[in-house]
Short mmCIF file of N, CA and C in Angstrom, two decimals:
data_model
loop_
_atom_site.label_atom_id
_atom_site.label_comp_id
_atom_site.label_asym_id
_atom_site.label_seq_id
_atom_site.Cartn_x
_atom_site.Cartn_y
_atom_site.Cartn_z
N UNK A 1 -68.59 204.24 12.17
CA UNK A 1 -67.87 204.36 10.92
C UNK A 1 -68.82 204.96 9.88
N UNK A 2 -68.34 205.65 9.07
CA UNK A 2 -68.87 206.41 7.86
C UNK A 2 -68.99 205.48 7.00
N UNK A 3 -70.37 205.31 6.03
CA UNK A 3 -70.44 204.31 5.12
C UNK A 3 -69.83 204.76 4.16
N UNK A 4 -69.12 205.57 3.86
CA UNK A 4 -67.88 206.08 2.06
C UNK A 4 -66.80 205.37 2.76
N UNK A 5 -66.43 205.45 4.13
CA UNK A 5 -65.27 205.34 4.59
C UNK A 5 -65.12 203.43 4.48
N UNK A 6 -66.15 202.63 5.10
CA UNK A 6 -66.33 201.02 4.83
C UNK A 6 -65.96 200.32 3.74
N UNK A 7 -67.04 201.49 2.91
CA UNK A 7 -67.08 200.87 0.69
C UNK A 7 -65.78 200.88 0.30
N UNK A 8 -64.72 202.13 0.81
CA UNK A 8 -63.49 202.25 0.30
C UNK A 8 -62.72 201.40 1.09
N UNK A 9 -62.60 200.85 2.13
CA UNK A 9 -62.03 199.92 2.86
C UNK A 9 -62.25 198.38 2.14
N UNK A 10 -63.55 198.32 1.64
CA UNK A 10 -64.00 196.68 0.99
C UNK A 10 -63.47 196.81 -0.11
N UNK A 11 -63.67 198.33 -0.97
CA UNK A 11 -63.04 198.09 -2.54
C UNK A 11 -60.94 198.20 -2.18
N UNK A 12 -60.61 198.20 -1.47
CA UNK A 12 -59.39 198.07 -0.93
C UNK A 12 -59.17 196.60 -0.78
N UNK A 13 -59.67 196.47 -0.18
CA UNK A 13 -59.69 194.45 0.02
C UNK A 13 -59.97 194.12 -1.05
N UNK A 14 -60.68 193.96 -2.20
CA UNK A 14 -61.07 193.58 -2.92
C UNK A 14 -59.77 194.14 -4.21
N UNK A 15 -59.23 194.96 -4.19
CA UNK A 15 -58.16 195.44 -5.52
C UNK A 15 -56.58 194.63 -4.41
N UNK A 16 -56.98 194.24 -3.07
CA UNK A 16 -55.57 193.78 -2.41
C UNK A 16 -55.31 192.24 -3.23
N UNK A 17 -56.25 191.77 -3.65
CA UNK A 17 -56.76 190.34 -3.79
C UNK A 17 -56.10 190.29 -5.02
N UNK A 18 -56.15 190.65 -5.80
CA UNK A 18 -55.77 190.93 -7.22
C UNK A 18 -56.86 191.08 -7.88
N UNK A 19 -58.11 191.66 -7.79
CA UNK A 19 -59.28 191.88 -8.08
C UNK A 19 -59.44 193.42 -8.37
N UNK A 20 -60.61 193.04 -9.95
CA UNK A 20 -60.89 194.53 -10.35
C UNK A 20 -62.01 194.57 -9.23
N UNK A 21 -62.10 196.37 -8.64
CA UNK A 21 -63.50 196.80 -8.00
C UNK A 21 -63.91 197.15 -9.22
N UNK A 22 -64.43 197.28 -10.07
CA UNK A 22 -65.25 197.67 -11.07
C UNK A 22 -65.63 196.17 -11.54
N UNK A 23 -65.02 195.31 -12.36
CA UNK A 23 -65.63 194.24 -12.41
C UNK A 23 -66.24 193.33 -11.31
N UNK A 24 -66.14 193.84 -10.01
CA UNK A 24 -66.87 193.13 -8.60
C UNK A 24 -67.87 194.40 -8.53
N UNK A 25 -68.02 195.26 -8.58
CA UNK A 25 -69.35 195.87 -8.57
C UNK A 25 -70.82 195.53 -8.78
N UNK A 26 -71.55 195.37 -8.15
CA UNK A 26 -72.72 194.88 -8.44
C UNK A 26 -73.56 195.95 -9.02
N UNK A 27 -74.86 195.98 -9.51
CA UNK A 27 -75.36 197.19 -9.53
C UNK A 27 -76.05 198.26 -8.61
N UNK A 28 -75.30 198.23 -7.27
CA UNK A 28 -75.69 199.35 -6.47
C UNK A 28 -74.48 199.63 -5.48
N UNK A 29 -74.13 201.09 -5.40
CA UNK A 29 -73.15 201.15 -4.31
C UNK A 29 -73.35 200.65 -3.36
N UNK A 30 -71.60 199.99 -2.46
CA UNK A 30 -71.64 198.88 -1.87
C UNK A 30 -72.40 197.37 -1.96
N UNK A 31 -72.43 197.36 -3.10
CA UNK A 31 -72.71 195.93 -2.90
C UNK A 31 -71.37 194.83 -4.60
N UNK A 32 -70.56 194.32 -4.06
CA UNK A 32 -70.29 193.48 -4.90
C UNK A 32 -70.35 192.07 -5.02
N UNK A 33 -69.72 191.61 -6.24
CA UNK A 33 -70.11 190.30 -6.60
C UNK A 33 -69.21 189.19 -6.89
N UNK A 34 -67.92 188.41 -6.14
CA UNK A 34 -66.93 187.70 -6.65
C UNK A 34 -67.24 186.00 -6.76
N UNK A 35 -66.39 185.68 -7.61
CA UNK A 35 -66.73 183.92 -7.73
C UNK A 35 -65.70 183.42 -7.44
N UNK A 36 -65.48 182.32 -6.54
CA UNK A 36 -64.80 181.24 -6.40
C UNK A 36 -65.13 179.95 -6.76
N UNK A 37 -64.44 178.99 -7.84
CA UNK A 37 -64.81 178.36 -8.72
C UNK A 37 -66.27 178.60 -9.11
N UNK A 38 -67.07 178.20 -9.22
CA UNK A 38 -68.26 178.92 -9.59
C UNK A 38 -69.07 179.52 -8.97
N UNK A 39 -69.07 179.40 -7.62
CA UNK A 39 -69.96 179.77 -6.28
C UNK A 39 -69.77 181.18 -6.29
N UNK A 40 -70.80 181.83 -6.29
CA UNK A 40 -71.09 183.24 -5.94
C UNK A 40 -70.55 183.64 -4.81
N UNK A 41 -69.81 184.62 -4.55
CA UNK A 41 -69.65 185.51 -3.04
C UNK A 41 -70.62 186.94 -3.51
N UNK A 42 -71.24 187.55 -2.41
CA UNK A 42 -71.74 188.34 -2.19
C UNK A 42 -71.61 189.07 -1.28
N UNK A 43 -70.73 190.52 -1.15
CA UNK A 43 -70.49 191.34 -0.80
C UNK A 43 -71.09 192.23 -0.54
N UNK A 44 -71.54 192.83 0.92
CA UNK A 44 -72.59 194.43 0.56
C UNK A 44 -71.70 195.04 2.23
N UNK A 45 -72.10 196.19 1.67
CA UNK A 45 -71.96 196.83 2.74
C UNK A 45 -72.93 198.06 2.82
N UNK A 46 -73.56 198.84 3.85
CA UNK A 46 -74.80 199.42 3.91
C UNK A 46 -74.96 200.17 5.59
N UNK A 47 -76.03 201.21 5.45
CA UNK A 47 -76.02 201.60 6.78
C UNK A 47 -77.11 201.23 7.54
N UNK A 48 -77.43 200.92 8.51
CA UNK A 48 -78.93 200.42 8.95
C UNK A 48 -79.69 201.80 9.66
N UNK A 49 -80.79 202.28 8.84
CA UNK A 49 -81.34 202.66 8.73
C UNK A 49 -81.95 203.08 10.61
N UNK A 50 -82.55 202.18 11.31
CA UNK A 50 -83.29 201.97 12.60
C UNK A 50 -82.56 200.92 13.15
N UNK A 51 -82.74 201.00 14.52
CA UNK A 51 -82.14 199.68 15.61
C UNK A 51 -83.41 199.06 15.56
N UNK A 52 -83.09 197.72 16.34
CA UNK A 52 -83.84 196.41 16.25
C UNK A 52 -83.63 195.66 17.83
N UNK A 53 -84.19 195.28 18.45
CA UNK A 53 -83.72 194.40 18.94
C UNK A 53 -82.57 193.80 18.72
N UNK A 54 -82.27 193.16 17.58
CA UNK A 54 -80.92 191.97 16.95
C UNK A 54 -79.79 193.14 17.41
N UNK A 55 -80.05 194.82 17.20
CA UNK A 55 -78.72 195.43 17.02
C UNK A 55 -78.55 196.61 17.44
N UNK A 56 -79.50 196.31 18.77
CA UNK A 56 -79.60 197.51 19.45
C UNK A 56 -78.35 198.10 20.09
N UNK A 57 -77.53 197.14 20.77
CA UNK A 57 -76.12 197.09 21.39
C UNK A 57 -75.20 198.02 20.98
N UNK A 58 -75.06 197.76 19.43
CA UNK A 58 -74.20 198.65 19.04
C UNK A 58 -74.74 199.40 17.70
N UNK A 59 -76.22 199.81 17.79
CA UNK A 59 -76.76 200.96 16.55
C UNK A 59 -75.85 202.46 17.04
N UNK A 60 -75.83 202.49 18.28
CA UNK A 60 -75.76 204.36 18.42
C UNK A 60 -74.42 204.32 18.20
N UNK A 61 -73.37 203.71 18.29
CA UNK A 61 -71.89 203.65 17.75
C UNK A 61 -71.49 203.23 16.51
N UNK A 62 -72.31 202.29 15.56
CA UNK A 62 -71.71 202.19 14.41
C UNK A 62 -73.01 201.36 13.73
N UNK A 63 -73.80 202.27 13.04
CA UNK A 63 -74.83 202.05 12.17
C UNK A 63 -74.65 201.43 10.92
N UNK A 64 -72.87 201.10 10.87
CA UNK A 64 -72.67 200.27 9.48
C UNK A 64 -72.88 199.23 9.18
N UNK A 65 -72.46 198.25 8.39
CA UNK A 65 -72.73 196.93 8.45
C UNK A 65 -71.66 196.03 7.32
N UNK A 66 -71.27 195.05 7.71
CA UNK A 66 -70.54 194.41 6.63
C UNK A 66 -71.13 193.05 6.58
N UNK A 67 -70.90 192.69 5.43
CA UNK A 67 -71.92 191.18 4.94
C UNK A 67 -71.10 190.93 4.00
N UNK A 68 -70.79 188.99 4.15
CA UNK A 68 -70.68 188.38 2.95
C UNK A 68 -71.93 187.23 2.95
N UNK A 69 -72.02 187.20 1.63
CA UNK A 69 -73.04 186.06 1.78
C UNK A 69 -72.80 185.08 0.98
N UNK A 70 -72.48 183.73 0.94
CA UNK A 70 -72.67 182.57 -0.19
C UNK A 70 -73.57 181.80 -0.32
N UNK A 71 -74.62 181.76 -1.47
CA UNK A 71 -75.46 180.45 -1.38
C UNK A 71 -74.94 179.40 -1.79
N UNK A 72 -75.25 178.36 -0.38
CA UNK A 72 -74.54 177.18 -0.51
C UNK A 72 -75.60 175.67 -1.24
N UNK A 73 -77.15 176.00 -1.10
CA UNK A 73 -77.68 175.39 -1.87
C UNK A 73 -79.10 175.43 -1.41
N UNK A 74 -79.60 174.77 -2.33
CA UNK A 74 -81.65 175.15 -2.04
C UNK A 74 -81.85 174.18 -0.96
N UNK A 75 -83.10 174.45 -0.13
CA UNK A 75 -83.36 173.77 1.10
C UNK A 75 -84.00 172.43 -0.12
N UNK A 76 -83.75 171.50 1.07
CA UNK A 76 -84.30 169.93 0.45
C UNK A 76 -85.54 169.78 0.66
N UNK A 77 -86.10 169.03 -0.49
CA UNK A 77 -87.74 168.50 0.05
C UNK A 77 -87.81 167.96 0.69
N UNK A 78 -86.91 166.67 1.22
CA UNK A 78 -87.09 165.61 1.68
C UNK A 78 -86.35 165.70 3.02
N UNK A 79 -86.86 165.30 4.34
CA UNK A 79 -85.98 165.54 5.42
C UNK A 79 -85.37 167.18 5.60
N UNK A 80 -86.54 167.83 5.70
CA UNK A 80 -86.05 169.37 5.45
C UNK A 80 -85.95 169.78 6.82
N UNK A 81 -86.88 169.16 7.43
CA UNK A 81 -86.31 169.89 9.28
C UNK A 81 -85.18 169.06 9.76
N UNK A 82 -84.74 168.03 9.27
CA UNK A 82 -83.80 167.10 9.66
C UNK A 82 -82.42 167.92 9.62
N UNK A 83 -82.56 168.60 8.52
CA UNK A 83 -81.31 169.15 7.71
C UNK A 83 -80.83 170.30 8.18
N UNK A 84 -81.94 171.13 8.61
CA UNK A 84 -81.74 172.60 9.09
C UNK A 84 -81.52 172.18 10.64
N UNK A 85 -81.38 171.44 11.26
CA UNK A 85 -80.97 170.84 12.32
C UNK A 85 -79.49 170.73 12.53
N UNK A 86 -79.07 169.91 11.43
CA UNK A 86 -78.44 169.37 11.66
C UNK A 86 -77.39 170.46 11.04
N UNK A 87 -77.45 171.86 10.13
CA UNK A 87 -76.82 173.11 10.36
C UNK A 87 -77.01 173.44 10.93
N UNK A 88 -77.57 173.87 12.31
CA UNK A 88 -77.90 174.51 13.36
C UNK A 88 -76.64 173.86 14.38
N UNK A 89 -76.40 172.66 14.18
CA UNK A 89 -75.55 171.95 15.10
C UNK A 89 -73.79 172.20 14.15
N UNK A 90 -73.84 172.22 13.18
CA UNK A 90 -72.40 172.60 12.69
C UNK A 90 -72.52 173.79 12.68
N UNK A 91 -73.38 174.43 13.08
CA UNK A 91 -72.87 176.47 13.09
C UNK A 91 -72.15 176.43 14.69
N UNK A 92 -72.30 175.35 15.48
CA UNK A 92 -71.84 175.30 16.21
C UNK A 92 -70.37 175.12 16.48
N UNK A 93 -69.61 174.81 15.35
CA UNK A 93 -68.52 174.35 15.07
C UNK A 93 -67.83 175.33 14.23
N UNK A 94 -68.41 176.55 13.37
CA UNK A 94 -67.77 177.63 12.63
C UNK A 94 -67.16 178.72 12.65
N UNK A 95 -65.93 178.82 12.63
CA UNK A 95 -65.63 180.19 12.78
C UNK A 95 -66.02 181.38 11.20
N UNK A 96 -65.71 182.20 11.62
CA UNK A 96 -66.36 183.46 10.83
C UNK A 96 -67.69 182.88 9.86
N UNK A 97 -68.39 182.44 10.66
CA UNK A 97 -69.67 182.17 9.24
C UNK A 97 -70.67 181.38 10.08
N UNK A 98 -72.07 181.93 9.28
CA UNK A 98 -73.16 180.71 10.03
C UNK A 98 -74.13 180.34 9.21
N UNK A 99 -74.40 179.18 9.00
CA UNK A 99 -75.42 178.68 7.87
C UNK A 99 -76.77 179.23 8.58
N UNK A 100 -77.52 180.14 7.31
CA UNK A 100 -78.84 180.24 7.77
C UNK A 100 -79.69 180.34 6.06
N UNK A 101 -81.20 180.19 6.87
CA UNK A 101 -82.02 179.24 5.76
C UNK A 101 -83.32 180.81 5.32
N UNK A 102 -83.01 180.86 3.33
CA UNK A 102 -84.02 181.72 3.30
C UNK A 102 -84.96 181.47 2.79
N UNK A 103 -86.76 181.49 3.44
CA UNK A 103 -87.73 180.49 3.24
C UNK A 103 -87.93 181.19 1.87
N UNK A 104 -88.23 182.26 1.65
CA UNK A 104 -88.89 182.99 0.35
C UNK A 104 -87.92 182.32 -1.10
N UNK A 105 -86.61 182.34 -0.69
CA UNK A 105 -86.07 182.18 -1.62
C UNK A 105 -85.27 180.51 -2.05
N UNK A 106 -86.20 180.00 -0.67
CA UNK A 106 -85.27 178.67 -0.34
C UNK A 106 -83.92 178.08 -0.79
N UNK A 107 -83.35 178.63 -0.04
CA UNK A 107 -81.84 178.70 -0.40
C UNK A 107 -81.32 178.85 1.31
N UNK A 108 -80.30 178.10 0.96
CA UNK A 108 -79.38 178.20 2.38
C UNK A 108 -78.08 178.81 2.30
N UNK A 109 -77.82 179.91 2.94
CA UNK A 109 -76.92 180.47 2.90
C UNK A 109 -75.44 180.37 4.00
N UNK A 110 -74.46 181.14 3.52
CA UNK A 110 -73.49 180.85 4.74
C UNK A 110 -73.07 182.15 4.66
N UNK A 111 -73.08 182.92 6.14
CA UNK A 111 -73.16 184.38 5.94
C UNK A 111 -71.67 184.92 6.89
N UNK A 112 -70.77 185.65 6.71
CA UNK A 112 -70.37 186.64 7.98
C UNK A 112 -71.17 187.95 7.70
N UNK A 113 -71.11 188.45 9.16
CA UNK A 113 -71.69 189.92 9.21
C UNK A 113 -71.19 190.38 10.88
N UNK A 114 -70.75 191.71 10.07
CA UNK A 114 -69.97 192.50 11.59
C UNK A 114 -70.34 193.50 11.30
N UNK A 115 -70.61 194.56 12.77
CA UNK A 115 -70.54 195.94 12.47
C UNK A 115 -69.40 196.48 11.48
N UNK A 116 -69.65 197.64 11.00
CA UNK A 116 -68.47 197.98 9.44
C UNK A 116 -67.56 198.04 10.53
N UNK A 117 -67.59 198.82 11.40
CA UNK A 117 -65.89 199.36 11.96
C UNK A 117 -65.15 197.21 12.28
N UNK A 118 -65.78 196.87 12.55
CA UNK A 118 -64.87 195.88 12.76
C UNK A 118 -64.68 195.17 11.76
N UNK A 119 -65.20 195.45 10.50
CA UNK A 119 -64.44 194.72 9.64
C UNK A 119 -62.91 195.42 8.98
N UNK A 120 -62.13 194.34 8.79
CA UNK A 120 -60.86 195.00 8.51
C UNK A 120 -60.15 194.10 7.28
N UNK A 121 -59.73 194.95 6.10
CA UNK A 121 -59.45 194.88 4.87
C UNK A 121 -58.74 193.72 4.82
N UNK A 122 -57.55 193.37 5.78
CA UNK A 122 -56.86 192.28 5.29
C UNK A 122 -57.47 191.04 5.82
N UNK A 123 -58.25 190.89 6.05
CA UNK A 123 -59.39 189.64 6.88
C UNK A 123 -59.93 189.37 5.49
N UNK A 124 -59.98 190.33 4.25
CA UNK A 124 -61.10 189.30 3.39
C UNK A 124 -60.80 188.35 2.73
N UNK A 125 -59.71 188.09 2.15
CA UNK A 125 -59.40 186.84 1.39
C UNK A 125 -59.26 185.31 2.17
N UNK A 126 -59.43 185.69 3.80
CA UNK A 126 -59.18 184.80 4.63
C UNK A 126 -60.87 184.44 4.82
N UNK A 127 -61.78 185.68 4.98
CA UNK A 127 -63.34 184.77 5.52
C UNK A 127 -63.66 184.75 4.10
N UNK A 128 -63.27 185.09 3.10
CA UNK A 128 -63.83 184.14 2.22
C UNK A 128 -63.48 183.16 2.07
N UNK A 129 -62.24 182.42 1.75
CA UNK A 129 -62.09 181.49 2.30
C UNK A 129 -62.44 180.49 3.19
N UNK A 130 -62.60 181.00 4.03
CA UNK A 130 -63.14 180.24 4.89
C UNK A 130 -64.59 179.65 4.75
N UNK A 131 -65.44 180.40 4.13
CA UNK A 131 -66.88 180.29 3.85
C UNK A 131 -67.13 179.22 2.51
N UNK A 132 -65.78 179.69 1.76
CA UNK A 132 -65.84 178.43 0.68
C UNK A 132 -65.48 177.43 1.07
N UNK A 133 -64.58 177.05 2.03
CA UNK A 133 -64.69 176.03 2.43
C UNK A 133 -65.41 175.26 2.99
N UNK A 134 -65.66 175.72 3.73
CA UNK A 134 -67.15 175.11 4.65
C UNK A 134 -68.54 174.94 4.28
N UNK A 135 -68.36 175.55 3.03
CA UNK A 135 -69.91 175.58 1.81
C UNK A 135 -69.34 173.86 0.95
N UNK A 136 -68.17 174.08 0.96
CA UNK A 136 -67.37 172.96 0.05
C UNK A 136 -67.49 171.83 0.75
N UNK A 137 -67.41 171.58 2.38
CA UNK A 137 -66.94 170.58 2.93
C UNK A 137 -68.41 170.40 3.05
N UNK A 138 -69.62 171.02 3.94
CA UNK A 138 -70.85 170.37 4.16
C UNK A 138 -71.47 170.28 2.79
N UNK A 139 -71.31 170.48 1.60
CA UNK A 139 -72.04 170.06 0.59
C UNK A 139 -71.64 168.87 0.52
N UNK A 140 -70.36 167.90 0.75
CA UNK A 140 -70.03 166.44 -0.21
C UNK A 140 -70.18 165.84 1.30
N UNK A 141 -70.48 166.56 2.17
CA UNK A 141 -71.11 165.24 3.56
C UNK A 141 -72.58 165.42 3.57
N UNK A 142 -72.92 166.37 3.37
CA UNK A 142 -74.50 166.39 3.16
C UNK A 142 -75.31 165.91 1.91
N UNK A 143 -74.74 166.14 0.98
CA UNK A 143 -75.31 165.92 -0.11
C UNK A 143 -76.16 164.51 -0.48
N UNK A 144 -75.38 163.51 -0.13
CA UNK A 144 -76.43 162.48 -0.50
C UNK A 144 -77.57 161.98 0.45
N UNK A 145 -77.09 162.34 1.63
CA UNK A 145 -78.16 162.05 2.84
C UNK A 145 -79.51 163.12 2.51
N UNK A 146 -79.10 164.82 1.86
CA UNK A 146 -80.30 165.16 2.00
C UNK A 146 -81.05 165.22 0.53
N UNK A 147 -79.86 164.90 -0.28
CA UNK A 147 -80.20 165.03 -2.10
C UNK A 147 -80.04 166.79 -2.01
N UNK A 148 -79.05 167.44 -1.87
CA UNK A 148 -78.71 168.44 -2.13
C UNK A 148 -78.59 169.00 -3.48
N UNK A 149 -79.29 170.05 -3.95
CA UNK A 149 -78.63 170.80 -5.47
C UNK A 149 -78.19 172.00 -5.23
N UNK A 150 -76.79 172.31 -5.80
CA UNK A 150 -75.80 173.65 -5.30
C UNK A 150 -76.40 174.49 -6.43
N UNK A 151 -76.52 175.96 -5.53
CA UNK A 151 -76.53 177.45 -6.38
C UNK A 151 -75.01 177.63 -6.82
N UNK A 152 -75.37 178.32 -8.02
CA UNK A 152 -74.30 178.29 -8.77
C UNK A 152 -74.58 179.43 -9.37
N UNK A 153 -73.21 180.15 -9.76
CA UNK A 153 -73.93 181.63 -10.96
C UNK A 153 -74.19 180.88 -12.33
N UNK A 154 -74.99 181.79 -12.99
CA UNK A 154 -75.26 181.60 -14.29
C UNK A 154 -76.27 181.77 -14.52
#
């Protein structure tokens, strides 16, 4: 897939929603920015540059990429390998999404990502969804066991 051809497919999903693409624009093509109750969604879409190991499979057919990302909250001090465990074991249980942990920025995220061609316009209001939920549901079961604090915009 052509990366003009993806961006116009996401800003399609994104004006299907009842959403401005100009006010979801972030500041760089393909990448936007929507909120559900206050929680950030993060939108990009992009071409990958080189294969990898992770994406060797399918670099020579479709070098695109689609990403949502939500931060669902900062890694804990306390019981911190306990925790990333114990997401490791509910990614086991997720459809469209997988909690993963970013050390630099310590923050835990809940991500989909597909090659661009397989992402498809009327799927987005559904994996977002879905990602808020599941950011929603393991925050109020996790939260007091690990002393969780949620990212939030602002």
């Amino acid at each position: 897939m052509e990366l003009n051809v993806l961006i116009k497919t996401v800003e399609d999903a994104i004006v299907s929603m009842g959403l401005s693409k100009e006010e979801s624009q972030a500041d760089e093509q393909g990448q936007w920015i929507l909120l559900k109750n206050e929680t950030p969604i993060y939108i990009d879409a992009w071409q990958d540059i080189e294969s990898t190991p992770w994406n060797y499979f399918i670099f020579e057919q479709d070098r695109t990429v689609f990403q949502i990302t939500v931060p669902f909250c900062y890694g804990p001090t306390l019981k911190r390998s306990e925790f990333l465990e114990e997401l490791l074991v509910v990614n086991l249980n997720l459809h469209l999404g997988k909690f993963s942990y970013n050390t630099r920025d310590n923050v835990v995220v809940l991500s989909y990502r597909v090659p661009g061609g397989a992402f498809k316009a009327d799927s987005l209001a559904q994996i977002i969804d879905a990602l808020a939920y599941y950011t929603e549901m393991a925050y109020h079961v996790l939260k007091d066991e690990f002393h969780l604090k949620r990212v939030v915009e602002g």
